[in-house]
Coordinates of C-alpha atoms in Angstrom, one line a residue:
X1 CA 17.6 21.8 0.0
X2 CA 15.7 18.6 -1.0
X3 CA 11.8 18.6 0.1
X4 CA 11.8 16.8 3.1
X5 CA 14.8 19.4 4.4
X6 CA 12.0 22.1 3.4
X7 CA 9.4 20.5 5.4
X8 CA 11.0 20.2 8.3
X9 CA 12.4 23.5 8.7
X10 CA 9.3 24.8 7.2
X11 CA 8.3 24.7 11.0
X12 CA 11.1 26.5 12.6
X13 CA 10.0 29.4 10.5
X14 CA 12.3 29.1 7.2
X15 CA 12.4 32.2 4.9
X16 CA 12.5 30.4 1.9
X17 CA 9.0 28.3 2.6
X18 CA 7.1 30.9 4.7
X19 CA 4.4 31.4 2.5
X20 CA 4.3 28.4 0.8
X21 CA 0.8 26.8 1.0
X22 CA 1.8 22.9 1.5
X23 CA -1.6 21.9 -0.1
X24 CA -0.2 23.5 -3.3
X25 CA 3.2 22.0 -2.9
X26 CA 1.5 18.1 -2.9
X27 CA -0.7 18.6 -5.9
X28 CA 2.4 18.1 -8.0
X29 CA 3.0 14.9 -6.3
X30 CA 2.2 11.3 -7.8
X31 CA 1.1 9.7 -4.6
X32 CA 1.8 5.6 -4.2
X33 CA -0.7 3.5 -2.3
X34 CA 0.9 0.6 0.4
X35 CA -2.1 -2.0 1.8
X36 CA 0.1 -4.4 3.8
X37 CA -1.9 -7.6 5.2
X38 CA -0.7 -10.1 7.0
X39 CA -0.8 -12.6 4.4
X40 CA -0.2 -10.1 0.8
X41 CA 1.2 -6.6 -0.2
X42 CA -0.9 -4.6 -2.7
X43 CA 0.7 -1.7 -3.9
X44 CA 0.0 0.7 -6.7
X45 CA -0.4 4.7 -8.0
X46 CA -3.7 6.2 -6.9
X47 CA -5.9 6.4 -9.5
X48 CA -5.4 2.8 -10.6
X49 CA -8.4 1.0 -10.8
X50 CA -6.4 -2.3 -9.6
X51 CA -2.9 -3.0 -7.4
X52 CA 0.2 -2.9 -9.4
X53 CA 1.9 -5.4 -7.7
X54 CA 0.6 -8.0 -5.6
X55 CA 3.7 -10.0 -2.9
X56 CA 3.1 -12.1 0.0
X57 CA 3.9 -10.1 3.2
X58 CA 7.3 -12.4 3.8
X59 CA 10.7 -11.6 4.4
X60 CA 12.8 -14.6 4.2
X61 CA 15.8 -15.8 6.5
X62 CA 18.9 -17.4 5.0
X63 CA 19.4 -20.8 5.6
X64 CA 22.5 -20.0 7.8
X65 CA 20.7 -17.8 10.2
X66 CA 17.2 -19.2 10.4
X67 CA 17.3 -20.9 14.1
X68 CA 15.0 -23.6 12.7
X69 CA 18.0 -24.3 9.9
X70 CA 15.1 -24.2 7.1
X71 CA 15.4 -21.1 5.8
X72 CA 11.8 -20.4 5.9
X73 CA 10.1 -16.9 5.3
X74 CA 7.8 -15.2 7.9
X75 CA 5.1 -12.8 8.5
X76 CA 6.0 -9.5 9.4
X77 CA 2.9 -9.2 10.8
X78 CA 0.3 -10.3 14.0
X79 CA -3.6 -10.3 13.5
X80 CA -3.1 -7.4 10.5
X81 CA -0.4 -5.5 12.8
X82 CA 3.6 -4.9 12.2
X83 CA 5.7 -6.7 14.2
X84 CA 8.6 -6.6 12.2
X85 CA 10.0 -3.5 11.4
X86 CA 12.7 -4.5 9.9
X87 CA 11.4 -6.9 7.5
X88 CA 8.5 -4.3 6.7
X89 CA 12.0 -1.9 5.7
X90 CA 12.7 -4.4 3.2
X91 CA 9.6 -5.8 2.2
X92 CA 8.8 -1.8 1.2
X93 CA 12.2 -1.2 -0.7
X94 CA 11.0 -4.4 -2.8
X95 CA 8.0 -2.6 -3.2
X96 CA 9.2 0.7 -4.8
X97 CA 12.1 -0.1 -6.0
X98 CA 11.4 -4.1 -7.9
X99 CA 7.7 -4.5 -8.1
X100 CA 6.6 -0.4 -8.9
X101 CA 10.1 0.6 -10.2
X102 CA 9.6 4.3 -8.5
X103 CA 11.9 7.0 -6.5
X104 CA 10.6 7.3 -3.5
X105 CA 12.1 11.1 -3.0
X106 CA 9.7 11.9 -5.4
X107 CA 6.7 10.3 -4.6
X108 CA 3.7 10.9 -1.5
X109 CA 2.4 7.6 -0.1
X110 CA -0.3 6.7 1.6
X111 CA -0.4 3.5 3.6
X112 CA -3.4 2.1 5.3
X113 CA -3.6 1.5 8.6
X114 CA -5.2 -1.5 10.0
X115 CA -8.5 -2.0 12.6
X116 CA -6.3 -2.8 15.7
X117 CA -3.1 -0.9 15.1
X118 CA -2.0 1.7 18.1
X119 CA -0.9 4.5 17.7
X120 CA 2.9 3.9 17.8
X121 CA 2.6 1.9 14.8
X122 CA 1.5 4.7 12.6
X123 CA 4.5 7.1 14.3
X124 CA 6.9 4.2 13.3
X125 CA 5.7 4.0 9.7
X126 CA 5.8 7.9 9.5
X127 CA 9.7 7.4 10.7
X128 CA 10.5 4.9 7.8
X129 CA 8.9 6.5 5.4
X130 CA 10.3 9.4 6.3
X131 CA 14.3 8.7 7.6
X132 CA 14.9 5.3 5.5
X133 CA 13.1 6.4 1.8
X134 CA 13.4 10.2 2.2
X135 CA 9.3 10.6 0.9
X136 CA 8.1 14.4 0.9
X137 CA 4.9 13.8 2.1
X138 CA 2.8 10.6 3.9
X139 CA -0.4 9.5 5.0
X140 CA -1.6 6.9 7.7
X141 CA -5.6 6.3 6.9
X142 CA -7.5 3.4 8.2
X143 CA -8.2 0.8 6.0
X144 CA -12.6 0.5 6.7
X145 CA -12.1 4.5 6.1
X146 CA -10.8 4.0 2.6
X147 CA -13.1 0.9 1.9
X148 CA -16.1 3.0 2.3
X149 CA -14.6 6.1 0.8
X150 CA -14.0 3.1 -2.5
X151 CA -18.1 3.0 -2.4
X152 CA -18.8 6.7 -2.5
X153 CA -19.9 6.8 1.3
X154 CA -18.9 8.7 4.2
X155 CA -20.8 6.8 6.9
X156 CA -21.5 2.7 7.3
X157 CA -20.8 -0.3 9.0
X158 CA -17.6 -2.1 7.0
X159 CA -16.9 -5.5 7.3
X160 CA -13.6 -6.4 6.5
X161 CA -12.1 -10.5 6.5
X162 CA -8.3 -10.7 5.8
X163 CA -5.8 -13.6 6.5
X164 CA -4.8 -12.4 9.9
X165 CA -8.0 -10.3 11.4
X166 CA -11.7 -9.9 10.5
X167 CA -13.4 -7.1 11.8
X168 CA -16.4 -4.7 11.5
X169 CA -15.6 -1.2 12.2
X170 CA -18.4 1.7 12.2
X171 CA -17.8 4.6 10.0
X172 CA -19.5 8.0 10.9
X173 CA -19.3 11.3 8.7
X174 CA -16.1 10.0 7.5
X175 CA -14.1 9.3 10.7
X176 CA -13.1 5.8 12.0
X177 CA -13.1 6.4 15.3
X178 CA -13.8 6.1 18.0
X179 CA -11.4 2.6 17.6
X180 CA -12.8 1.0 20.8
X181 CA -15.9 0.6 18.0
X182 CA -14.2 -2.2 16.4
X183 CA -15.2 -5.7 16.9
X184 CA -12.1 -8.4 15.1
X185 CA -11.5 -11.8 15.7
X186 CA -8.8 -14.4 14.1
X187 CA -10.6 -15.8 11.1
X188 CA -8.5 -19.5 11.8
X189 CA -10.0 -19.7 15.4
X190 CA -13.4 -18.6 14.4
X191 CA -13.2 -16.8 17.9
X192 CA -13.3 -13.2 18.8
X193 CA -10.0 -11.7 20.1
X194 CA -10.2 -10.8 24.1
X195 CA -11.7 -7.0 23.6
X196 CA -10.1 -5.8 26.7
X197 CA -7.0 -6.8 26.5
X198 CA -6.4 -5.3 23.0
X199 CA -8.4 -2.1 24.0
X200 CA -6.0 -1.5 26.7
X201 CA -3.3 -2.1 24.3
X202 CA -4.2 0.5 21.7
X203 CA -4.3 2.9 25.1
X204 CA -1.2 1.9 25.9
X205 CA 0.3 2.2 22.4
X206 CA 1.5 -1.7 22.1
X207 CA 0.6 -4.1 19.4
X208 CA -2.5 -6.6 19.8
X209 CA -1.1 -9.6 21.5
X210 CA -1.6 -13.1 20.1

């Protein structure tokens, strides 16, 4: 029985796991850490003063099936949120298997999660993570979380300015939410996106629109 066969029947009450204390279990673990923007990938081992590996956030088409016929490579991402869940698939097996040469099956990961992602996203990373590379154990954390966490602090105001989305999002005894705190605007328009629209798309699980 591999681990992730022992987690999940670790709930239906398995003999062989029933007093195993999980906590325990992921000590052992060397954990990798995924930031995926919509511009770069920075990947690396926690612990690691600095990324690993550094890739653009691009998947690109062959000549042959790109509609435009010039084989160009595109986000996989809208204003800091997946869109593409198949290029993210690959653009991840690059990153464990090419840029940090690891196994997976033997690794936990934690991915960061960005200001205006619902919560569908984070079940649809958990799925890859889980069914495509087979990883024992995961993590979803905000990204503002993790940059003040970086600074020693549990509580702030973080302000964050990427290629896709800038945004300041309140932190408060080390919880991100509530998420309809979060102000973020496209950093090319230099104009806020609509509030509401996007707040009703987090309720409604769907991805910001453009």
């Amino acid at each position: 029985m591999n681990q992730l066969e022992g987690e999940r029947s670790s709930g239906s009450g398995s003999p062989e796991l029933a007093g195993a204390d999980p906590t325990e279990r992921y000590k052992s673990f060397c954990a990798v850490v995924i930031d995926t923007g919509t511009s770069h990938t920075r990947s690396g081992l926690a612990g690691d003063e600095k990324p690993r590996s550094v890739v653009p956030s691009q998947v690109g088409v062959p000549r042959q099936q790109d509609e435009a016929g010039d084989g160009d490579s595109d986000s996989i991402l809208t204003h800091g949120v997946v869109t593409d869940w198949d290029g993210l698939e690959m653009l991840w097996h690059r990153v464990f298997y090419r840029e940090l040469a690891v196994c997976p099956e033997e690794l936990a990961v934690l991915v960061t999660d960005a200001p205006l992602s619902p919560a569908a996203n984070r079940e649809k990373v958990a799925e890859l993570l889980f069914e495509s590379f087979g990883v024992p154990a995961m993590l979803v954390l905000p990204r503002s979380l993790l940059v003040a966490y970086s600074y020693g602090r549990t509580s702030g105001l973080v302000v964050g300015s990427g290629a896709g989305t800038s945004y300041v999002a309140p932190i408060l005894d080390g919880s991100a939410e509530p998420r309809d705190g979060v102000m973020a605007w496209d950093p090319t328009a230099l104009s806020p996106l609509p509030a509401n629209s996007h707040r009703a798309n987090l309720k409604q699980g769907r991805a910001p629109a453009d």
